[in-house]
Coordinates of C-alpha atoms and ligand atoms in Angstrom, one line a residue:
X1 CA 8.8 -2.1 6.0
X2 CA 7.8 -0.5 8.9
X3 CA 9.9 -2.6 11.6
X4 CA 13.1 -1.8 9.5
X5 CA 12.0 2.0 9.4
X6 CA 11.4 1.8 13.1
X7 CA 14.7 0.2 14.1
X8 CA 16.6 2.4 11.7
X9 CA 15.1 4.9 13.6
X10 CA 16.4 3.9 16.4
X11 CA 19.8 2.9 15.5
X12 CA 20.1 6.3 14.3
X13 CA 18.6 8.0 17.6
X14 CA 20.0 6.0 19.9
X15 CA 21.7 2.9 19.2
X16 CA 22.5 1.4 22.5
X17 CA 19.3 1.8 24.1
X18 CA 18.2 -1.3 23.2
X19 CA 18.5 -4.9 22.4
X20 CA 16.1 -5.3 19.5
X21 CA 14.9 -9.0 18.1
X22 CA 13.5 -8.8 14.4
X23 CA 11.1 -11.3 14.2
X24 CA 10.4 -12.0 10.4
X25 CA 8.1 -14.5 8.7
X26 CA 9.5 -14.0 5.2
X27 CA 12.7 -15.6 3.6
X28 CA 15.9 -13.1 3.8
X29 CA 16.0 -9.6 5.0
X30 CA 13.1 -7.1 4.9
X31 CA 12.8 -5.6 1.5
X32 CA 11.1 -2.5 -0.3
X33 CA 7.5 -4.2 -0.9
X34 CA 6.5 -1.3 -2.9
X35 CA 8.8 -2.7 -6.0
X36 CA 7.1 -5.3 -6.2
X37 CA 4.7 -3.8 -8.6
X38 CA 8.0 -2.9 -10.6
X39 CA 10.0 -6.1 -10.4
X40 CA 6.6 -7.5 -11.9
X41 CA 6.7 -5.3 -14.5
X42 CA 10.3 -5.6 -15.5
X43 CA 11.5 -2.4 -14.2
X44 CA 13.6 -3.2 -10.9
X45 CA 15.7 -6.7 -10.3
X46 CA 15.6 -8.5 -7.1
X47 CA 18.3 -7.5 -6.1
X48 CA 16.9 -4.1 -5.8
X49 CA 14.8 -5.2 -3.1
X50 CA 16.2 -5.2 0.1
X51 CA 15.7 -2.0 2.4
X52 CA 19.0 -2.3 4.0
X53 CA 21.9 -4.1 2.4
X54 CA 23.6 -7.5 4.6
X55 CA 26.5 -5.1 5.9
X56 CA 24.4 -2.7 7.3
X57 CA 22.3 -5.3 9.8
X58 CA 26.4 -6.5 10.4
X59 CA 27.1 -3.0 11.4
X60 CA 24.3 -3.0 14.3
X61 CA 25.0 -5.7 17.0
X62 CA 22.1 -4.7 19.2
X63 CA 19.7 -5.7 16.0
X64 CA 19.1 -9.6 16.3
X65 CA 17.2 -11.0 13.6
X66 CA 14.6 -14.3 14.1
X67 CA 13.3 -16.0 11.0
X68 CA 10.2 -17.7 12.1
X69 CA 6.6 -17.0 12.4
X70 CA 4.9 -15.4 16.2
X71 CA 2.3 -17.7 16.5
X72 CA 1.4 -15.6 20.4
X73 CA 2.2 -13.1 22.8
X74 CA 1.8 -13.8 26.5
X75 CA 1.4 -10.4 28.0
X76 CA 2.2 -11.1 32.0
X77 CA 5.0 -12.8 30.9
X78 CA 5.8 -10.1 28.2
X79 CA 6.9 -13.0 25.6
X80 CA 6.3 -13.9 22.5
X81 CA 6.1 -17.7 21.3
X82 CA 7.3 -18.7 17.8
X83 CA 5.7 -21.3 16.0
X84 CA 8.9 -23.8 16.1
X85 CA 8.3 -23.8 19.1
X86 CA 11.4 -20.7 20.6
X87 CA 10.3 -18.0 22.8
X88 CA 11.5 -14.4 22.6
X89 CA 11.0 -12.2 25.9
X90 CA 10.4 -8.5 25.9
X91 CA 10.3 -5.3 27.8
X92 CA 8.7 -3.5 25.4
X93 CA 7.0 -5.3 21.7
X94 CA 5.8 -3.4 18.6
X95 CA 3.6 -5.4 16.3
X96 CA 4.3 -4.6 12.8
X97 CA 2.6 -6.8 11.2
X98 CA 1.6 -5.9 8.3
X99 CA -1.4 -6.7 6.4
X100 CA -2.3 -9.6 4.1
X101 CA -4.1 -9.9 0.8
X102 CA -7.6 -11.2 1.2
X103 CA -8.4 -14.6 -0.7
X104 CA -12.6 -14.3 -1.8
X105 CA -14.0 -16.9 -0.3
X106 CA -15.6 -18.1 -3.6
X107 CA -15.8 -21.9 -4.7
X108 CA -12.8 -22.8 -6.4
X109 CA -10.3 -20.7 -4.7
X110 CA -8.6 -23.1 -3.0
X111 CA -7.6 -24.5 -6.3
X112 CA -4.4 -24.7 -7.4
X113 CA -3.6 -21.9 -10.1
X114 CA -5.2 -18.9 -7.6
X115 CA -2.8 -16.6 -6.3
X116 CA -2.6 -13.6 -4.4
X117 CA 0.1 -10.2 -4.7
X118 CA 1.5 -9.5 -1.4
X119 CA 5.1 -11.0 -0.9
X120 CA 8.2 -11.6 -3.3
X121 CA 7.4 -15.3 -3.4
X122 CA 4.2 -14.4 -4.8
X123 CA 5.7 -12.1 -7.2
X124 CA 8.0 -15.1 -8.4
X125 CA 5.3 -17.2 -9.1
X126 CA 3.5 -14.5 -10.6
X127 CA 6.6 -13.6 -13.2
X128 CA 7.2 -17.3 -14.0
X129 CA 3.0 -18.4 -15.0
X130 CA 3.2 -14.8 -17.4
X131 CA 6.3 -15.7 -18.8
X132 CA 5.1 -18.9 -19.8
X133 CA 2.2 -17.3 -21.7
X134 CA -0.6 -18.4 -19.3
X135 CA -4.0 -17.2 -19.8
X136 CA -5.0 -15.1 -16.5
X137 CA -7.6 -13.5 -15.0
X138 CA -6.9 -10.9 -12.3
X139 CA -9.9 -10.1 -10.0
X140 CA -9.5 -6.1 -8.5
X141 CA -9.4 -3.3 -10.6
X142 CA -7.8 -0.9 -7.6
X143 CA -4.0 0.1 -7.6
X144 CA -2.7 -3.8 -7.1
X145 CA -5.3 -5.1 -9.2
X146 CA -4.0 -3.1 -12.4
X147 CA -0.1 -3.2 -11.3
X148 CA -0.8 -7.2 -11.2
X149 CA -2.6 -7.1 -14.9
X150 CA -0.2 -4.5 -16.1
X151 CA 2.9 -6.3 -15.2
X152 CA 1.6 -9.6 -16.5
X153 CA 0.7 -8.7 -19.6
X154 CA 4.2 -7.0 -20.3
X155 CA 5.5 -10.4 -19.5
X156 CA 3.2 -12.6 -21.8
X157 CA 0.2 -13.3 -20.5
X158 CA -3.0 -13.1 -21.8
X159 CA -4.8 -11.1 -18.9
X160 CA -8.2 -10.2 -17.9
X161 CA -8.9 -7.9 -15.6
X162 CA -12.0 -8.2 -13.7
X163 CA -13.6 -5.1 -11.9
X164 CA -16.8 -4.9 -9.3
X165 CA -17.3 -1.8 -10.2
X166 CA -18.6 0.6 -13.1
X167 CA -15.1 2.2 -13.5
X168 CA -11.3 1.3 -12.1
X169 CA -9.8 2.4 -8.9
X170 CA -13.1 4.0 -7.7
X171 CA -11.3 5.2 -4.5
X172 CA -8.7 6.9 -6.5
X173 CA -9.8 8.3 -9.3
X174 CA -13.2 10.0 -11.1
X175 CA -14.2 8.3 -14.3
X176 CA -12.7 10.7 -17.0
X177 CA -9.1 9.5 -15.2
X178 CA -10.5 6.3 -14.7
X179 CA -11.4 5.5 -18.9
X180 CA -7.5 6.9 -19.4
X181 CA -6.1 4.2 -17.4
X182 CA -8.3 2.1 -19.1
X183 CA -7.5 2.5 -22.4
X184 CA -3.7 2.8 -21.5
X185 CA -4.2 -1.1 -20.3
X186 CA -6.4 -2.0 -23.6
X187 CA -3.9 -0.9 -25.6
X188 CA -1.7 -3.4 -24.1
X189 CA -4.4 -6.2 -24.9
X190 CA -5.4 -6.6 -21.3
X191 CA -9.2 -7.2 -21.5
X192 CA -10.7 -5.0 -18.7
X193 CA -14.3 -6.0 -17.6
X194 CA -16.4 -3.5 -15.5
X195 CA -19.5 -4.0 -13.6
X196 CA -18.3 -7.8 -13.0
X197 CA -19.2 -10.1 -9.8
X198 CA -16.5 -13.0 -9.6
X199 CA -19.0 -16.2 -8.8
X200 CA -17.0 -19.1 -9.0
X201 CA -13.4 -20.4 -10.2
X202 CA -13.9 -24.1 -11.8
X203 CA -11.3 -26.4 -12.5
X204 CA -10.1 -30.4 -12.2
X205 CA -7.4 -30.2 -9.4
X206 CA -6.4 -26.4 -10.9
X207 CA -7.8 -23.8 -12.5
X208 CA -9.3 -23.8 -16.0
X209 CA -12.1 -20.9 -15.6
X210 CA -13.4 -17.8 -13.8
X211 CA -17.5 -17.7 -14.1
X212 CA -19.1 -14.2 -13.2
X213 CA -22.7 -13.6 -11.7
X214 CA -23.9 -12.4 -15.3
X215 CA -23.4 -15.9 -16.6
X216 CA -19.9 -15.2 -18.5
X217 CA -17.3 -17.9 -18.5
X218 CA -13.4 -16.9 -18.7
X219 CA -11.1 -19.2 -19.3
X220 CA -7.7 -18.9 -17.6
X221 CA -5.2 -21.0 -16.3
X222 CA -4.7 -19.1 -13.0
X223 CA -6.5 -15.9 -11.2
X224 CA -5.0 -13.4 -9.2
X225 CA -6.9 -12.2 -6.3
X226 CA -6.4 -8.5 -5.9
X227 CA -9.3 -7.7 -3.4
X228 CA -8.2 -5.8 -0.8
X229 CA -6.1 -6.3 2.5
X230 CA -6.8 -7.4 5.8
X231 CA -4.7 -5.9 8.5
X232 CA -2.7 -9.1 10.4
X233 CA -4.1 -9.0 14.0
X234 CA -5.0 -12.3 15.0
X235 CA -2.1 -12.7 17.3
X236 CA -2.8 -9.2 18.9
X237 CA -6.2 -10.3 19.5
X238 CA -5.6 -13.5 20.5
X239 CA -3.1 -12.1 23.5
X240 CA -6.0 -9.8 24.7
X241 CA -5.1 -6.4 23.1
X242 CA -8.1 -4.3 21.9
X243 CA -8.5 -5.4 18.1
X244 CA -11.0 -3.4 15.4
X245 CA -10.2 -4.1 12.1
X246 CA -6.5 -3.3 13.6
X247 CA -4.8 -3.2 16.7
X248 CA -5.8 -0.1 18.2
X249 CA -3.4 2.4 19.0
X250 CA -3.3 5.8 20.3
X251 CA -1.3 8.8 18.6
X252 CA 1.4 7.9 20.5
X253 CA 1.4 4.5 18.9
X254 CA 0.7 2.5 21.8
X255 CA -2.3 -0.4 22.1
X256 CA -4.6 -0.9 25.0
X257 CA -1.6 -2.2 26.6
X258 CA 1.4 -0.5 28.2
X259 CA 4.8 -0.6 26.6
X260 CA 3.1 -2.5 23.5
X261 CA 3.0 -0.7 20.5
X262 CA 1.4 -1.2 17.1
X263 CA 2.8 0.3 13.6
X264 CA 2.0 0.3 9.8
X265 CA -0.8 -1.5 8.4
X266 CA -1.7 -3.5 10.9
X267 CA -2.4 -0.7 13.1
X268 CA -5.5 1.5 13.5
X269 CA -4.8 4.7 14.3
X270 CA -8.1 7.3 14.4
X271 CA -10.5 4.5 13.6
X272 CA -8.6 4.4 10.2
X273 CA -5.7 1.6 9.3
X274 CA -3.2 2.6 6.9
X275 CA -2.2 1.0 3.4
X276 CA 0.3 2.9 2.3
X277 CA 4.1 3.0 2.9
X278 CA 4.1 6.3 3.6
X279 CA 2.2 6.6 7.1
X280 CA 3.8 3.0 8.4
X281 CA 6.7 4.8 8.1
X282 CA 5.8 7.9 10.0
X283 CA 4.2 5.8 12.3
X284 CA 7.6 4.5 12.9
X285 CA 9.4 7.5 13.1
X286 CA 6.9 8.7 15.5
X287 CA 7.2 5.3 17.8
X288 CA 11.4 5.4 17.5
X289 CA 11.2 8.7 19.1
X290 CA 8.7 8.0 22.1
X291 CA 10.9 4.9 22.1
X292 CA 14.1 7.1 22.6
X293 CA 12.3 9.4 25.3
X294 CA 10.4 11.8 23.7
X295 CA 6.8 11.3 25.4
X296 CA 5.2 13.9 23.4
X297 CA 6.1 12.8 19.5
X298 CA 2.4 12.6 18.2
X299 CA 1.4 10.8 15.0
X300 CA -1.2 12.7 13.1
X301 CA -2.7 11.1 9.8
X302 CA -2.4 13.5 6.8
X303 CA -4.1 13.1 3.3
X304 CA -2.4 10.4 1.5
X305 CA -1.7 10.1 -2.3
X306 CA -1.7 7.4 -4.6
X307 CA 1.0 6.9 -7.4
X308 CA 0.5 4.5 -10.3
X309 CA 2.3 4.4 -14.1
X310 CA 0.4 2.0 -16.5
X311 CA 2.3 1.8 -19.7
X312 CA 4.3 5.1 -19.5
X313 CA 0.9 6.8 -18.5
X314 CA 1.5 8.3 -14.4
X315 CA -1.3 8.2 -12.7
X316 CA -1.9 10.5 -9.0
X317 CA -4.5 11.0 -7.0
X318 CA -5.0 13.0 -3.2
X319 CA -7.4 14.2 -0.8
X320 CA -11.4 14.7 -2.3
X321 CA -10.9 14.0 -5.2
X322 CA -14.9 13.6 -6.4
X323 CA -15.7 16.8 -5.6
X324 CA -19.4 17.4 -4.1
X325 CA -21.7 20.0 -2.4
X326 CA -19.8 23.4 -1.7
X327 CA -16.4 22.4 -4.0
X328 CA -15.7 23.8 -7.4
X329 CA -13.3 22.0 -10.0
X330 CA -10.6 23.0 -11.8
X331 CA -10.1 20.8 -15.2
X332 CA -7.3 20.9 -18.1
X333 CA -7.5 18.0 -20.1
X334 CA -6.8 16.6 -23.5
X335 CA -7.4 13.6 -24.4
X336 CA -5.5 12.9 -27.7
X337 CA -2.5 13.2 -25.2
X338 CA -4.1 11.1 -22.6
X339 CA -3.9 13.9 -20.0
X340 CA -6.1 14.8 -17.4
X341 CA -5.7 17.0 -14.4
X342 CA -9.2 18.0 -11.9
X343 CA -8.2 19.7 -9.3
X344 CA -11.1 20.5 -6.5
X345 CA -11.3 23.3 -4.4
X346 CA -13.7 24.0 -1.4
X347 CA -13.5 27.4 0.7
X348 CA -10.4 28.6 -1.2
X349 CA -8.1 25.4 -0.4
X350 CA -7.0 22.5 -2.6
X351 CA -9.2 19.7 -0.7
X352 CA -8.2 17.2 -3.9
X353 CA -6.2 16.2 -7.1
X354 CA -6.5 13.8 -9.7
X355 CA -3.4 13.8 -12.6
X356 CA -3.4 11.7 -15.5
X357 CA -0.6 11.8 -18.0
X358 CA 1.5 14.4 -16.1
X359 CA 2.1 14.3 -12.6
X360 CA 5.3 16.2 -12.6
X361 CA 3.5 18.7 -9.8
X362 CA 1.7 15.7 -7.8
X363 CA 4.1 17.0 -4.3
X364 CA 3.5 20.8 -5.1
X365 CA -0.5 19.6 -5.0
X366 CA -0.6 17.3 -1.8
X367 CA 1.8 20.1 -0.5
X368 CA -1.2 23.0 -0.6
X369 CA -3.8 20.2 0.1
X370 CA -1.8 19.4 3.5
X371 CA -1.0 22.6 4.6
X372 CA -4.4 24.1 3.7
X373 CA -2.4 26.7 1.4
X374 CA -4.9 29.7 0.5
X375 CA -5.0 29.4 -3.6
X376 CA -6.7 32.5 -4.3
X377 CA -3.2 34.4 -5.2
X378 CA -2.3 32.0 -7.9
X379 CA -5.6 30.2 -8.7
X380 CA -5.4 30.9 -12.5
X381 CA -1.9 29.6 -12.7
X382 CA -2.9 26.5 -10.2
X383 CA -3.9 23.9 -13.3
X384 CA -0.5 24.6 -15.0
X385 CA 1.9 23.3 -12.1
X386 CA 4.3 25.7 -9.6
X387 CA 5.9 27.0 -12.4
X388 CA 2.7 29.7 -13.1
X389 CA 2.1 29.9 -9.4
X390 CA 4.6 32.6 -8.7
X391 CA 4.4 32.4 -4.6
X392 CA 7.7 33.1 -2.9
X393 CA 7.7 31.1 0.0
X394 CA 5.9 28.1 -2.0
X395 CA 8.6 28.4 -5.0
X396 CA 11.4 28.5 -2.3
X397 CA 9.7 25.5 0.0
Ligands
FAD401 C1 2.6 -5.3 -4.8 C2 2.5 -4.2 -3.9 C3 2.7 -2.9 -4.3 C4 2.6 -1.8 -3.5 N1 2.8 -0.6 -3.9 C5 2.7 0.5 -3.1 C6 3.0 1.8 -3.5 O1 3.2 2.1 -4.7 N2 2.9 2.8 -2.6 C7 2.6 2.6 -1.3 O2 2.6 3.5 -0.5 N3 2.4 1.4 -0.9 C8 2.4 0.3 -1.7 N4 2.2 -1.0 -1.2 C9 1.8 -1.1 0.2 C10 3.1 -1.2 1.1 O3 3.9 -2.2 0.6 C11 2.6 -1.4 2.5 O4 1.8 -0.3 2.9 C12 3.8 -1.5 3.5 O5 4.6 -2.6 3.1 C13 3.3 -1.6 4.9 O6 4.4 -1.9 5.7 P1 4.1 -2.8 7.0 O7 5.4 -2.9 7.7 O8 2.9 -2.4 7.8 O9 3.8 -4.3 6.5 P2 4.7 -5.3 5.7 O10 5.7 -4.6 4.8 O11 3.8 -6.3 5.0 O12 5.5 -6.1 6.8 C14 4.9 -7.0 7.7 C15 5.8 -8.2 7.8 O13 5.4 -8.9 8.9 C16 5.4 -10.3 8.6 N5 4.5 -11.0 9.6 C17 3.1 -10.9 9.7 N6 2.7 -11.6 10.7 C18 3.8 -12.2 11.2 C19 3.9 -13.1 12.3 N7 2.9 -13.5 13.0 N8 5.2 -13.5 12.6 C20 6.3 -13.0 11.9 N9 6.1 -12.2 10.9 C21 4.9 -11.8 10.6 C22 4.8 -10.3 7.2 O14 5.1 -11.5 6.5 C23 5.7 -9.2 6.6 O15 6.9 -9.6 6.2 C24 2.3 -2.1 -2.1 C25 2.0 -3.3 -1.7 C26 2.1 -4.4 -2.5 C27 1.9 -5.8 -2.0

């Protein structure tokens, strides 16, 4: 996602500048991964997908696109090798990456039966073993772990959903928004176990059972790991660039090396790699304009947000959202209609949000937690959305 925002960029800046070779790993051309979550769950087709429809990568003749997979980048000869064996020189090279899902490295999990959520093809096999009414137990209760679950379930299978921790998406949400979620995916018949170490996955040839640390046996014909990502930076590594947990970069983008450049969420910008779509793409707006000449374009990480919808139920959550020493929160909730909104404030500023149930002012929220928006002239309006927070220059941003 970020390479297409990049050379859209680009095309868009300066289209002749340069003669760009896309080299892609994945069948087809690049597509909107974030809709993956709602192809899974019914709510997009696949034709949906795609970032940029066939006519528009016709329309750009200085875009050449490689299917095939960089297996290394030979820096003095500024070239990248392909694993069938072609070689692609370069003046300049941006990894983008990306990141992929990380596969526990629990006995069993090379059985047949476990899967992981990262790419359409997995999202295929995904929406074929829940159509055909497999039992499934998805290990993760964060934002993919519950998308996975959710969009299973709608489309037949049984699902389990399996959660280290004592509540879901711990880095998101507090547990009063937490139990909401929760309940929204019960009432859907997913089973959601908390507090629950995956041990083992047994099986003859292919799944046939999740065991947990406390001695409970599931039975499923397939588990989704939904564990977390791992930024892809072997290659980068391997080719001698300095590699953390990504490819270092500095705000302008660029890794220890000249005229190489690292964007989305294989990069790590700040000691911090991304794993949203959101900074890839500034990142990539940030790089297209160095790219075109502008030495000076800086990327600077803001507070990101998470989205989510379980079951009709929108879910959003930014900046501190826990509270702690020195913050006060601001609640509204009621729970016979599922809603929930905290809203934490430290030194006069919105430093965090959590909505449940109604996030129709999620952007008026990050918006004052960004720009560190002084509250106190509409604080008694703040919990009930822009509408009772009568600010001129806010109501007209
Ligand atoms: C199911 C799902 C739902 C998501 N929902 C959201 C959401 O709601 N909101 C949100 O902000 N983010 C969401 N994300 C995350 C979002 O998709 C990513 O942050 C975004 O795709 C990052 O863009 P990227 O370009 O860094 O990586 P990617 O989009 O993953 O692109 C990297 C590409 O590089 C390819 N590649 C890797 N190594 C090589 C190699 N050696 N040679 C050739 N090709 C290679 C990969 O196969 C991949 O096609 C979701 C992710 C998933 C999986």
């Amino acid at each position: 996602m970020a390479a297409t925002r990049l050379v859209e960029t680009i095309e868009a800046l300066d289209p002749a500048r340069y003669a760009i070779t896309l080299i892609g790993d994945e069948p087809g051309y690049s597509y909107n991964r974030v809709l993956l979550s709602s192809l899974m769950a019914g709510d997009v087709a696949a034709a949906d997908l795609p970032l940029k429809p066939p006519s528009w990568w016709a329309s750009a003749p200085h875009i050449r696109i490689v299917a095939g997979q960089a297996v290394s980048v030979d820096l003095e000869r500024q070239s990248v090798d392909l694993a069938d064996g072609r070689t692609v020189p370069y003046a300049r090279l941006v990894f983008a990456t990306g990141s992929s899902a990380i596969r526990l490295p629990i006995p069993g999990a090379d059985l047949a039966g476990v899967h992981v959520f990262r790419t359409h093809a997995d999202t295929e096999r995904m929406m074929e073993l829940a159509a055909s009414g497999a039992r499934v137990a998805v290990i993760g209760g964060g934002l993919l772990g519950i998308e996975a679950a959710y969009g299973m379930a709608k489309r037949g299978a049984e699902v389990t959903l399996i959660h280290l921790m004592d509540r879901l998406m711990e880095r998101q949400l507090d547990h009063e928004a937490a139990s909401l979620v929760q309940s929204a995916l019960e009432k859907l018949g997913i089973e959601v176990v908390l507090n629950a170490q995956s041990e083992r996955i047994s099986g003859h040839g292919a799944v046939e059972a999740l065991h947990l640390s406390n001695g409970r046996v599931i039975k499923a014909g397939a588990v989704v790991m939904a564990a977390g990502i791992r930024p892809n930076s072997a290659v980068a590594k391997a080719a001698g660039l300095a590699v953390n947990r990504g490819i270092i970069v500095s705000e302008g983008l660029e890794t220890s090396r000249k005229d190489v450049y690292a964007i989305g969420e294989c990069a790590e910008v700040q000691g911090e790699c991304c794993g949203l779509v959101e900074p890839a793409y500034a990142q990539a707006d940030i790089l297209a304009r160095r790219l075109c000449g502008n030495d000076t374009a800086t990327y600077v990480p803001s507070a990101t947000a998470a989205k989510l919808k379980v079951s009709g139920l929108p879910v959003f959550s930014a900046g501190n959202f826990l509270g702690g020493e020195g913050t006060s929160a601001i609640l509204l909730t009621d729970k016979t209609q599922s809603l929930y909104k905290k809203l934490v404030v430290r030194d006069g500023l919105l430093v965090g949000a959590v909505l449940v149930g109604d996030t129709a002012d999620a952007a008026f929220y990050l918006r004052l937690i960004r720009e560190c928006t002084p509250i106190a002239p509409f604080r008694s309006g703040l919990a009930f959305g822009e509408a009772y927070c009568a600010v001129p220059d806010l109501l007209a941003a």
